C-alpha angles and dihedrals in degrees: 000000000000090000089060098052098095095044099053085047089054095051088044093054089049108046093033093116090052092044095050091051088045086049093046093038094056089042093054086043095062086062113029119053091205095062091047082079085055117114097223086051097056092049091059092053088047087054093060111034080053094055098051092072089060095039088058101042080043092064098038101049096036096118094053088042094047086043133062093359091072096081112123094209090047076052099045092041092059105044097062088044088055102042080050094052085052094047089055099041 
């Protein structure tokens, strides 16, 4: 996860204008019927309804998760397959 840091704050700096219409829009949305028909609304919906399947493979799978993926050389090992994989893509 700590590998992943920069970029999520990179993606959250840049997008921070959408995020924060997405954010207002869904708010909005949970008291007023006619902003429920909104875009950004519905993105926000969208947002949430996607991250309960991973939340819940997340919780049911966390001790084979925890476990042997935890290895720093399984880590290190696929990252640079995958940032090969990149370079060559």
């Amino acid at each position: 996860a700590i590998t992943q840091i920069g970029t999520e704050c990179a993606v959250i700096l840049y997008f921070r204008k959408d995020i924060g219409r997405i954010i207002g829009a869904w708010f909005k949305s949970l008291t007023s019927r006619e902003a429920r028909a909104d875009h950004d609304a519905k993105m926000g919906w969208l947002v949430i309804v996607g991250s309960i399947p991973i939340g819940v493979l997340g919780i049911t799978f966390q001790d084979q998760i925890e476990g042997p993926f935890r290895d720093l050389r399984l880590i290190a090992t696929t990252l640079v397959v995958m940032g090969l994989v990149l370079g060559f893509a």
